Each structure stands twice: as structure tokens, then as C-alpha cells.
Amino acid sequence: EGTSLDGADIVIGGGRGLDVEGFAQLERIASALNGAVSASLPAVDLGLAPVSRQVGQSGKFVNPKIYFAAGMSGTPQHFAGIGARARIVAVNTDRDAPIFSLAEAGAIADARILLPLIADALENMQAT
């Protein structure tokens, strides 16, 4: 299950815009950062993550320093589960996704391409 969401300073979240491989990349990123992986309700409903990782109105509440959201549109139901101190970084292919109005930084990109690059870079930094 990886690092617990409870008390995690870095949470790497995935939404329905990801697939199984995308969530595997989130795990790599979280591992490199000593963070925890979370998921939106739609991602849990698709079987991409266990319900124990669900964050939002009908899931867990987290209050990380950084919340990295990949493949999430930015629904209020999900972000009701994220504390106000969280600095949000988003990755989404839709430049008009509501997530970008919540994020301090973001990338309009395909997570299937960007997430492996981020994971590789973080792992290479650890190796040196």
C-alpha cells in the first residue's frame, strides 16, 4: 500500500485521466519523494486504486504541504478532502480543466508521457 496518507507532507494524486501504468508512475514518484499516493473517486471506481487511497468528500481528508494532481479535472468534491495549506501542482491535457484555477503550478501535458520522465529524473537524482 505504500506510505500512509495520514500526515503525509507530499501527496501524489491520480484521477480518471490515468490508467494502471499511470498509477504505477505515481507510485514511483511518491517513493522517490517519501510521499503517499491518493486517488479520486472516479479512479477508485475504475479500480485504479484501493478505496483506502481515496481523497475527497466521500474519502479521506489530507493536509499535505504539496498535492501533485495528475489526470484530475478538479472537482469540488475531490478538493474538499484537501487542506488549505496544500500547494497544488497539476498535470492535465485539458488547458481549461478547473484544476488549473486551484493549482499554483501546472503542466498542460499527457501524463502518460510526463509522469515517467518525472519519475526517472527523481530516481536519477537519488542515485547520485
Short mmCIF file of C-alpha atoms in Angstrom, two decimals:
data_model
loop_
_atom_site.label_atom_id
_atom_site.label_comp_id
_atom_site.label_asym_id
_atom_site.label_seq_id
_atom_site.Cartn_x
_atom_site.Cartn_y
_atom_site.Cartn_z
CA GLU A 1 0.00 0.00 0.00
CA GLY A 2 2.94 2.40 0.27
CA THR A 3 3.23 5.38 2.58
CA SER A 4 0.15 6.28 4.63
CA LEU A 5 -1.90 9.29 3.59
CA ASP A 6 -2.27 10.24 7.25
CA GLY A 7 0.21 13.02 7.95
CA ALA A 8 1.97 12.81 4.57
CA ASP A 9 3.69 16.07 3.60
CA ILE A 10 3.63 15.15 -0.09
CA VAL A 11 0.62 13.50 -1.72
CA ILE A 12 0.69 12.37 -5.33
CA GLY A 13 -2.88 12.04 -6.59
CA GLY A 14 -4.30 10.38 -9.65
CA GLY A 15 -7.64 10.74 -11.36
CA ARG A 16 -9.65 9.05 -14.05
CA GLY A 17 -7.35 10.56 -16.68
CA LEU A 18 -4.75 7.93 -15.74
CA ASP A 19 -4.56 4.20 -16.30
CA VAL A 20 -2.86 1.36 -14.42
CA GLU A 21 0.56 2.36 -15.77
CA GLY A 22 -0.09 5.97 -14.77
CA PHE A 23 -0.74 4.90 -11.18
CA ALA A 24 2.46 2.82 -11.28
CA GLN A 25 4.32 6.01 -12.22
CA LEU A 26 2.64 7.86 -9.33
CA GLU A 27 3.97 5.16 -7.00
CA ARG A 28 7.50 5.68 -8.37
CA ILE A 29 7.25 9.44 -7.86
CA ALA A 30 5.80 9.08 -4.36
CA SER A 31 8.53 6.60 -3.42
CA ALA A 32 11.27 8.97 -4.60
CA LEU A 33 9.75 11.83 -2.59
CA ASN A 34 8.72 9.84 0.51
CA GLY A 35 5.17 10.76 -0.35
CA ALA A 36 1.84 8.97 -0.44
CA VAL A 37 -0.38 8.14 -3.41
CA SER A 38 -4.02 9.18 -3.41
CA ALA A 39 -6.86 8.81 -5.87
CA SER A 40 -10.10 10.50 -6.83
CA LEU A 41 -13.42 8.69 -6.51
CA PRO A 42 -13.64 8.07 -10.29
CA ALA A 43 -10.16 6.50 -10.25
CA VAL A 44 -11.16 4.24 -7.35
CA ASP A 45 -14.41 3.33 -9.15
CA LEU A 46 -12.33 2.33 -12.20
CA GLY A 47 -10.23 0.02 -10.00
CA LEU A 48 -7.06 2.07 -10.42
CA ALA A 49 -6.54 2.46 -6.67
CA PRO A 50 -7.98 0.96 -3.50
CA VAL A 51 -10.69 2.84 -1.58
CA SER A 52 -8.16 3.34 1.24
CA ARG A 53 -6.38 5.81 -1.08
CA GLN A 54 -9.50 7.82 -1.95
CA VAL A 55 -9.34 11.51 -1.05
CA GLY A 56 -12.34 13.80 -1.16
CA GLN A 57 -15.76 14.48 0.24
CA SER A 58 -16.54 10.75 0.34
CA GLY A 59 -12.96 9.71 1.16
CA LYS A 60 -10.07 10.75 3.37
CA PHE A 61 -9.02 14.26 4.30
CA VAL A 62 -5.35 15.10 3.74
CA ASN A 63 -3.37 18.20 4.59
CA PRO A 64 -0.03 17.89 2.77
CA LYS A 65 2.41 20.66 2.01
CA ILE A 66 2.30 19.65 -1.66
CA TYR A 67 -0.52 17.93 -3.55
CA PHE A 68 0.52 16.80 -7.03
CA ALA A 69 -2.61 16.03 -9.07
CA ALA A 70 -2.32 14.11 -12.33
CA GLY A 71 -5.24 13.35 -14.61
CA MET A 72 -7.76 15.13 -12.38
CA SER A 73 -10.30 17.64 -13.60
CA GLY A 74 -10.54 19.50 -10.28
CA THR A 75 -13.99 18.71 -8.94
CA PRO A 76 -15.01 20.43 -5.70
CA GLN A 77 -15.91 17.01 -4.23
CA HIS A 78 -12.32 15.84 -4.50
CA PHE A 79 -10.70 19.05 -3.35
CA ALA A 80 -12.98 19.21 -0.30
CA GLY A 81 -10.68 16.49 1.04
CA ILE A 82 -7.50 18.57 0.74
CA GLY A 83 -6.39 21.02 3.41
CA ALA A 84 -5.92 24.72 2.75
CA ARG A 85 -2.15 24.64 3.33
CA ALA A 86 -1.60 22.35 0.31
CA ARG A 87 0.23 23.85 -2.63
CA ILE A 88 -1.31 22.22 -5.67
CA VAL A 89 0.63 21.22 -8.78
CA ALA A 90 -1.43 19.83 -11.66
CA VAL A 91 -0.95 17.86 -14.86
CA ASN A 92 -3.85 17.66 -17.30
CA THR A 93 -4.26 17.60 -21.07
CA ASP A 94 -7.23 20.00 -20.94
CA ARG A 95 -6.00 23.58 -20.64
CA ASP A 96 -9.49 24.59 -19.46
CA ALA A 97 -9.69 21.99 -16.67
CA PRO A 98 -10.88 23.56 -13.39
CA ILE A 99 -7.81 22.10 -11.63
CA PHE A 100 -5.68 24.87 -13.11
CA SER A 101 -7.67 27.52 -11.24
CA LEU A 102 -6.73 25.74 -7.98
CA ALA A 103 -3.11 24.99 -8.84
CA GLU A 104 -0.09 27.18 -8.14
CA ALA A 105 1.77 25.45 -10.94
CA GLY A 106 0.77 23.10 -13.69
CA ALA A 107 1.58 21.45 -16.96
CA ILE A 108 -0.75 21.03 -19.89
CA ALA A 109 0.59 17.66 -20.88
CA ASP A 110 -0.19 14.00 -21.36
CA ALA A 111 0.55 12.35 -18.01
CA ARG A 112 1.44 9.11 -19.83
CA ILE A 113 4.45 10.94 -21.25
CA LEU A 114 5.29 13.33 -18.41
CA LEU A 115 5.00 11.05 -15.35
CA PRO A 116 7.70 8.55 -16.44
CA LEU A 117 10.04 11.47 -17.16
CA ILE A 118 9.44 12.92 -13.69
CA ALA A 119 9.92 9.50 -12.05
CA ASP A 120 13.15 8.86 -13.98
CA ALA A 121 14.55 12.29 -13.07
CA LEU A 122 13.75 11.84 -9.37
CA GLU A 123 15.25 8.34 -9.30
CA ASN A 124 18.39 9.59 -11.09
CA MET A 125 18.75 12.38 -8.51
CA GLN A 126 18.56 9.79 -5.72
CA ALA A 127 21.21 7.63 -7.37
CA THR A 128 23.77 10.45 -7.45
#
